[in-house]
């Protein structure tokens, strides 16, 4: 199926007004292109540690919307006339730039699922990680297996930061230990911990959709909810969640998030660890390694015991004294 594509050349100042105008006309799912840098608030909860390098922001923007190709031509022309009228009205109180509409068309693509053709089974140490829709390669039939469908959550296991954490879990998980997985995403670290012999894990994530995905992935791997409960919330800010997770009861806390968040967690994770427990952290780009280590150093409770690298990414493991 093809879609009719219409792009409005405008200004960043007019984007919100044009977006609202299109919404009032019943046009949803618009696409905005500009060179406005992302703010810290924009990236909160997103797996972004290096912001994209953008050209200088010259105040220009493009707003694109799509119409069903099967929509009657008369209805399309009427709607486009309404959009043009809306642009003229918007121009009365904000600079809209050229305000021109360029027509085109695009194929209907399943952007959510097309990436799946590139996600194939692979190993991390002696663990086979495979998507739920792939068969087990015969040469890996005897390996410990994790089946994962990350959906829109982070954590297929293919990213360097996830692999770094899994390697550390392979090294430090002991039979019957308890693991707290902060920012669980797809749930892969908690699942890996249980598969490696942990008695129980507990997962948290800011994103309710990620929590739903993680719960499904745990079930696919035969892990009951009472062995790996997963809840939505911010463990840095919500006292009820901190208490629900439990204090001084974990042997390992794992956090594969972002360097700025890990820096904040250096003041929280120790509250959940037993004395001698380990805090395994990744999601740290190498340019932020010193900043994370400095944050650990500000809390005398921590002793960094190991730092490992993969590509540009860093995993720091610290012990609670």
GROMACS .gro file of C-alpha atoms in nm:
model
  321
    1UNK     CA    1   0.000   0.000   0.000
    2UNK     CA    2   0.121   0.351  -0.081
    3UNK     CA    3   0.054   0.674   0.103
    4UNK     CA    4   0.030   1.027  -0.032
    5UNK     CA    5   0.300   1.235   0.134
    6UNK     CA    6   0.278   1.613   0.186
    7UNK     CA    7   0.562   1.819   0.330
    8UNK     CA    8   0.522   2.177   0.452
    9UNK     CA    9   0.836   2.394   0.450
   10UNK     CA   10   0.809   2.624   0.750
   11UNK     CA   11   0.988   2.759   1.058
   12UNK     CA   12   1.058   2.605   1.397
   13UNK     CA   13   0.851   2.883   1.555
   14UNK     CA   14   0.545   2.773   1.358
   15UNK     CA   15   0.576   2.398   1.406
   16UNK     CA   16   0.350   2.372   1.711
   17UNK     CA   17   0.082   2.593   1.553
   18UNK     CA   18   0.086   2.396   1.228
   19UNK     CA   19   0.080   2.066   1.415
   20UNK     CA   20  -0.228   2.175   1.609
   21UNK     CA   21  -0.395   2.301   1.291
   22UNK     CA   22  -0.338   1.965   1.118
   23UNK     CA   23  -0.469   1.781   1.425
   24UNK     CA   24  -0.788   1.988   1.419
   25UNK     CA   25  -0.835   1.885   1.054
   26UNK     CA   26  -0.817   1.521   1.160
   27UNK     CA   27  -0.460   1.464   1.036
   28UNK     CA   28  -0.261   1.259   1.289
   29UNK     CA   29   0.086   1.104   1.304
   30UNK     CA   30   0.279   1.397   1.161
   31UNK     CA   31   0.658   1.397   1.116
   32UNK     CA   32   0.872   1.698   1.214
   33UNK     CA   33   1.225   1.762   1.088
   34UNK     CA   34   1.441   2.041   1.230
   35UNK     CA   35   1.789   2.106   1.366
   36UNK     CA   36   1.682   2.206   1.717
   37UNK     CA   37   1.915   2.028   1.967
   38UNK     CA   38   1.756   1.780   2.205
   39UNK     CA   39   1.736   1.897   2.565
   40UNK     CA   40   1.800   1.689   2.878
   41UNK     CA   41   1.422   1.670   2.928
   42UNK     CA   42   1.378   1.541   2.571
   43UNK     CA   43   1.622   1.256   2.630
   44UNK     CA   44   1.499   1.155   2.976
   45UNK     CA   45   1.431   0.782   2.974
   46UNK     CA   46   1.582   0.743   2.626
   47UNK     CA   47   1.893   0.536   2.554
   48UNK     CA   48   2.093   0.833   2.427
   49UNK     CA   49   2.436   0.914   2.563
   50UNK     CA   50   2.578   1.095   2.259
   51UNK     CA   51   2.341   1.347   2.105
   52UNK     CA   52   2.340   1.359   1.724
   53UNK     CA   53   2.556   1.625   1.561
   54UNK     CA   54   2.317   1.856   1.381
   55UNK     CA   55   2.380   2.139   1.135
   56UNK     CA   56   2.332   2.489   1.278
   57UNK     CA   57   1.971   2.564   1.370
   58UNK     CA   58   1.860   2.831   1.124
   59UNK     CA   59   1.499   2.825   1.240
   60UNK     CA   60   1.381   2.616   0.945
   61UNK     CA   61   1.162   2.308   0.976
   62UNK     CA   62   0.955   2.065   0.773
   63UNK     CA   63   0.623   1.916   0.879
   64UNK     CA   64   0.511   1.606   0.689
   65UNK     CA   65   0.172   1.436   0.693
   66UNK     CA   66   0.031   1.136   0.507
   67UNK     CA   67  -0.303   1.056   0.344
   68UNK     CA   68  -0.437   0.720   0.231
   69UNK     CA   69  -0.376   0.676  -0.144
   70UNK     CA   70  -0.731   0.537  -0.177
   71UNK     CA   71  -0.884   0.854  -0.036
   72UNK     CA   72  -1.108   1.007  -0.306
   73UNK     CA   73  -0.929   1.280  -0.502
   74UNK     CA   74  -1.201   1.534  -0.426
   75UNK     CA   75  -1.161   1.477  -0.051
   76UNK     CA   76  -0.784   1.513  -0.080
   77UNK     CA   77  -0.818   1.844  -0.266
   78UNK     CA   78  -1.068   1.972  -0.011
   79UNK     CA   79  -0.837   1.878   0.277
   80UNK     CA   80  -0.533   2.037   0.109
   81UNK     CA   81  -0.733   2.355   0.055
   82UNK     CA   82  -0.815   2.357   0.426
   83UNK     CA   83  -0.446   2.309   0.509
   84UNK     CA   84  -0.350   2.602   0.284
   85UNK     CA   85  -0.619   2.817   0.446
   86UNK     CA   86  -0.489   2.713   0.788
   87UNK     CA   87  -0.136   2.816   0.689
   88UNK     CA   88  -0.260   3.159   0.584
   89UNK     CA   89  -0.436   3.203   0.917
   90UNK     CA   90  -0.127   3.086   1.107
   91UNK     CA   91   0.086   3.337   0.915
   92UNK     CA   92  -0.118   3.618   1.070
   93UNK     CA   93   0.043   3.566   1.412
   94UNK     CA   94   0.368   3.372   1.355
   95UNK     CA   95   0.634   3.361   1.085
   96UNK     CA   96   0.571   3.043   0.883
   97UNK     CA   97   0.852   3.081   0.628
   98UNK     CA   98   0.781   2.958   0.275
   99UNK     CA   99   0.468   2.773   0.381
  100UNK     CA  100   0.478   2.567   0.062
  101UNK     CA  101   0.338   2.215   0.036
  102UNK     CA  102   0.536   1.955  -0.161
  103UNK     CA  103   0.357   1.636  -0.270
  104UNK     CA  104   0.508   1.289  -0.296
  105UNK     CA  105   0.430   0.928  -0.202
  106UNK     CA  106   0.580   0.657   0.015
  107UNK     CA  107   0.549   0.282   0.060
  108UNK     CA  108   0.363   0.146   0.361
  109UNK     CA  109   0.638  -0.005   0.578
  110UNK     CA  110   0.615  -0.190   0.907
  111UNK     CA  111   0.884   0.017   1.080
  112UNK     CA  112   0.825  -0.152   1.415
  113UNK     CA  113   0.893  -0.503   1.285
  114UNK     CA  114   1.118  -0.468   0.977
  115UNK     CA  115   1.432  -0.466   1.196
  116UNK     CA  116   1.358  -0.826   1.295
  117UNK     CA  117   1.517  -0.964   0.978
  118UNK     CA  118   1.854  -0.843   1.113
  119UNK     CA  119   1.819  -0.994   1.463
  120UNK     CA  120   1.971  -1.343   1.447
  121UNK     CA  121   2.080  -1.588   1.721
  122UNK     CA  122   2.421  -1.515   1.875
  123UNK     CA  123   2.617  -1.606   2.184
  124UNK     CA  124   2.758  -1.414   2.479
  125UNK     CA  125   3.001  -1.646   2.652
  126UNK     CA  126   2.816  -1.976   2.691
  127UNK     CA  127   2.469  -1.818   2.662
  128UNK     CA  128   2.273  -1.837   2.336
  129UNK     CA  129   2.050  -1.534   2.283
  130UNK     CA  130   1.789  -1.575   2.013
  131UNK     CA  131   1.476  -1.392   1.901
  132UNK     CA  132   1.155  -1.579   1.968
  133UNK     CA  133   1.088  -1.621   1.596
  134UNK     CA  134   1.421  -1.794   1.512
  135UNK     CA  135   1.512  -2.161   1.547
  136UNK     CA  136   1.799  -2.276   1.769
  137UNK     CA  137   2.111  -2.328   1.554
  138UNK     CA  138   2.210  -2.697   1.579
  139UNK     CA  139   2.564  -2.611   1.688
  140UNK     CA  140   2.424  -2.428   1.994
  141UNK     CA  141   2.160  -2.683   2.094
  142UNK     CA  142   2.315  -2.753   2.435
  143UNK     CA  143   2.376  -2.393   2.544
  144UNK     CA  144   2.189  -2.202   2.810
  145UNK     CA  145   1.925  -2.021   2.606
  146UNK     CA  146   1.754  -1.684   2.638
  147UNK     CA  147   1.465  -1.607   2.402
  148UNK     CA  148   1.395  -1.239   2.366
  149UNK     CA  149   1.156  -1.015   2.177
  150UNK     CA  150   1.254  -0.662   2.276
  151UNK     CA  151   0.962  -0.499   2.092
  152UNK     CA  152   1.016  -0.124   2.139
  153UNK     CA  153   1.214  -0.174   2.463
  154UNK     CA  154   1.594  -0.158   2.476
  155UNK     CA  155   1.783  -0.483   2.516
  156UNK     CA  156   1.803  -0.747   2.246
  157UNK     CA  157   2.145  -0.845   2.379
  158UNK     CA  158   2.316  -0.735   2.060
  159UNK     CA  159   2.428  -0.397   2.195
  160UNK     CA  160   2.777  -0.383   2.347
  161UNK     CA  161   2.649  -0.247   2.678
  162UNK     CA  162   2.406  -0.535   2.726
  163UNK     CA  163   2.676  -0.789   2.641
  164UNK     CA  164   2.914  -0.628   2.890
  165UNK     CA  165   2.655  -0.663   3.166
  166UNK     CA  166   2.576  -1.023   3.074
  167UNK     CA  167   2.947  -1.111   3.091
  168UNK     CA  168   2.967  -0.963   3.438
  169UNK     CA  169   2.656  -1.151   3.547
  170UNK     CA  170   2.815  -1.471   3.418
  171UNK     CA  171   3.115  -1.394   3.633
  172UNK     CA  172   2.944  -1.286   3.954
  173UNK     CA  173   2.601  -1.451   3.980
  174UNK     CA  174   2.606  -1.729   4.241
  175UNK     CA  175   2.336  -1.994   4.296
  176UNK     CA  176   2.046  -1.852   4.494
  177UNK     CA  177   2.163  -1.489   4.489
  178UNK     CA  178   1.923  -1.197   4.443
  179UNK     CA  179   1.955  -0.942   4.160
  180UNK     CA  180   1.796  -0.598   4.117
  181UNK     CA  181   1.772  -0.489   3.752
  182UNK     CA  182   1.721  -0.112   3.728
  183UNK     CA  183   1.604   0.009   3.387
  184UNK     CA  184   1.518  -0.346   3.287
  185UNK     CA  185   1.403  -0.265   2.930
  186UNK     CA  186   1.331  -0.599   2.762
  187UNK     CA  187   1.414  -0.777   3.088
  188UNK     CA  188   1.717  -0.949   2.940
  189UNK     CA  189   1.952  -0.889   3.235
  190UNK     CA  190   1.705  -1.015   3.494
  191UNK     CA  191   1.628  -1.315   3.275
  192UNK     CA  192   2.000  -1.383   3.228
  193UNK     CA  193   2.056  -1.362   3.604
  194UNK     CA  194   1.785  -1.621   3.676
  195UNK     CA  195   1.907  -1.847   3.395
  196UNK     CA  196   2.255  -1.829   3.550
  197UNK     CA  197   2.124  -1.949   3.884
  198UNK     CA  198   1.998  -1.644   4.073
  199UNK     CA  199   1.724  -1.734   4.315
  200UNK     CA  200   1.522  -1.425   4.229
  201UNK     CA  201   1.539  -1.095   4.042
  202UNK     CA  202   1.341  -0.772   4.062
  203UNK     CA  203   1.308  -0.534   3.768
  204UNK     CA  204   1.207  -0.169   3.737
  205UNK     CA  205   1.167   0.061   3.437
  206UNK     CA  206   1.027   0.407   3.373
  207UNK     CA  207   0.841   0.286   3.063
  208UNK     CA  208   0.521   0.089   3.123
  209UNK     CA  209   0.545  -0.058   2.771
  210UNK     CA  210   0.893  -0.187   2.850
  211UNK     CA  211   0.760  -0.345   3.169
  212UNK     CA  212   0.489  -0.526   2.972
  213UNK     CA  213   0.749  -0.650   2.722
  214UNK     CA  214   0.982  -0.767   3.000
  215UNK     CA  215   0.702  -0.960   3.171
  216UNK     CA  216   0.621  -1.135   2.842
  217UNK     CA  217   0.987  -1.218   2.782
  218UNK     CA  218   1.024  -1.363   3.131
  219UNK     CA  219   0.721  -1.585   3.071
  220UNK     CA  220   0.858  -1.703   2.734
  221UNK     CA  221   1.174  -1.809   2.919
  222UNK     CA  222   0.974  -2.005   3.175
  223UNK     CA  223   1.037  -1.760   3.460
  224UNK     CA  224   0.738  -1.715   3.690
  225UNK     CA  225   0.629  -1.369   3.797
  226UNK     CA  226   0.706  -1.431   4.162
  227UNK     CA  227   1.067  -1.513   4.072
  228UNK     CA  228   1.113  -1.203   3.857
  229UNK     CA  229   0.856  -0.933   3.941
  230UNK     CA  230   0.884  -0.625   3.721
  231UNK     CA  231   0.723  -0.289   3.800
  232UNK     CA  232   0.705   0.055   3.643
  233UNK     CA  233   0.844   0.353   3.828
  234UNK     CA  234   1.143   0.570   3.912
  235UNK     CA  235   1.349   0.407   4.185
  236UNK     CA  236   1.549   0.729   4.226
  237UNK     CA  237   1.243   0.931   4.325
  238UNK     CA  238   0.964   0.701   4.444
  239UNK     CA  239   1.000   0.593   4.805
  240UNK     CA  240   0.723   0.337   4.770
  241UNK     CA  241   0.910   0.168   4.484
  242UNK     CA  242   1.236   0.176   4.680
  243UNK     CA  243   1.065  -0.006   4.965
  244UNK     CA  244   0.887  -0.247   4.729
  245UNK     CA  245   1.218  -0.342   4.571
  246UNK     CA  246   1.369  -0.394   4.915
  247UNK     CA  247   1.661  -0.250   5.109
  248UNK     CA  248   1.996  -0.419   5.177
  249UNK     CA  249   1.869  -0.748   5.036
  250UNK     CA  250   2.043  -0.787   4.698
  251UNK     CA  251   2.373  -0.947   4.610
  252UNK     CA  252   2.388  -0.765   4.274
  253UNK     CA  253   2.235  -0.449   4.132
  254UNK     CA  254   2.259  -0.417   3.753
  255UNK     CA  255   2.194  -0.094   3.564
  256UNK     CA  256   2.243  -0.068   3.188
  257UNK     CA  257   2.109   0.283   3.138
  258UNK     CA  258   2.294   0.610   3.079
  259UNK     CA  259   2.599   0.763   3.240
  260UNK     CA  260   2.404   1.059   3.394
  261UNK     CA  261   2.152   0.819   3.547
  262UNK     CA  262   2.423   0.586   3.677
  263UNK     CA  263   2.590   0.886   3.840
  264UNK     CA  264   2.264   0.950   4.028
  265UNK     CA  265   2.232   0.580   4.115
  266UNK     CA  266   2.568   0.580   4.293
  267UNK     CA  267   2.377   0.748   4.574
  268UNK     CA  268   2.087   0.502   4.570
  269UNK     CA  269   2.201   0.153   4.465
  270UNK     CA  270   2.399   0.087   4.784
  271UNK     CA  271   2.077   0.114   4.986
  272UNK     CA  272   1.949  -0.200   4.812
  273UNK     CA  273   2.271  -0.404   4.834
  274UNK     CA  274   2.392  -0.627   5.110
  275UNK     CA  275   2.740  -0.538   5.244
  276UNK     CA  276   2.985  -0.676   4.990
  277UNK     CA  277   2.723  -0.666   4.713
  278UNK     CA  278   2.812  -0.563   4.359
  279UNK     CA  279   2.682  -0.279   4.142
  280UNK     CA  280   2.726  -0.365   3.771
  281UNK     CA  281   2.685  -0.058   3.553
  282UNK     CA  282   2.695  -0.002   3.178
  283UNK     CA  283   2.546   0.221   2.911
  284UNK     CA  284   2.857   0.435   2.966
  285UNK     CA  285   3.026   0.579   2.659
  286UNK     CA  286   3.403   0.593   2.707
  287UNK     CA  287   3.406   0.974   2.716
  288UNK     CA  288   3.191   0.954   3.034
  289UNK     CA  289   3.400   0.688   3.209
  290UNK     CA  290   3.592   0.935   3.426
  291UNK     CA  291   3.273   1.117   3.528
  292UNK     CA  292   3.110   0.792   3.643
  293UNK     CA  293   3.422   0.687   3.834
  294UNK     CA  294   3.434   1.030   3.998
  295UNK     CA  295   3.073   0.984   4.110
  296UNK     CA  296   3.159   0.649   4.271
  297UNK     CA  297   3.454   0.818   4.444
  298UNK     CA  298   3.227   1.075   4.609
  299UNK     CA  299   3.055   0.793   4.801
  300UNK     CA  300   3.301   0.616   5.036
  301UNK     CA  301   3.072   0.314   5.042
  302UNK     CA  302   3.193   0.212   4.694
  303UNK     CA  303   3.508   0.036   4.581
  304UNK     CA  304   3.551  -0.006   4.206
  305UNK     CA  305   3.665  -0.364   4.146
  306UNK     CA  306   3.661  -0.394   3.768
  307UNK     CA  307   3.631  -0.188   3.451
  308UNK     CA  308   3.586  -0.360   3.114
  309UNK     CA  309   3.541  -0.223   2.764
  310UNK     CA  310   3.377  -0.328   2.440
  311UNK     CA  311   3.408  -0.092   2.148
  312UNK     CA  312   3.339   0.260   2.276
  313UNK     CA  313   3.139   0.133   2.573
  314UNK     CA  314   3.237   0.080   2.935
  315UNK     CA  315   3.112  -0.143   3.215
  316UNK     CA  316   3.213  -0.049   3.571
  317UNK     CA  317   3.158  -0.292   3.857
  318UNK     CA  318   3.178  -0.160   4.212
  319UNK     CA  319   3.150  -0.335   4.548
  320UNK     CA  320   2.966  -0.201   4.851
  321UNK     CA  321   3.217  -0.195   5.135
   0.00000   0.00000   0.00000
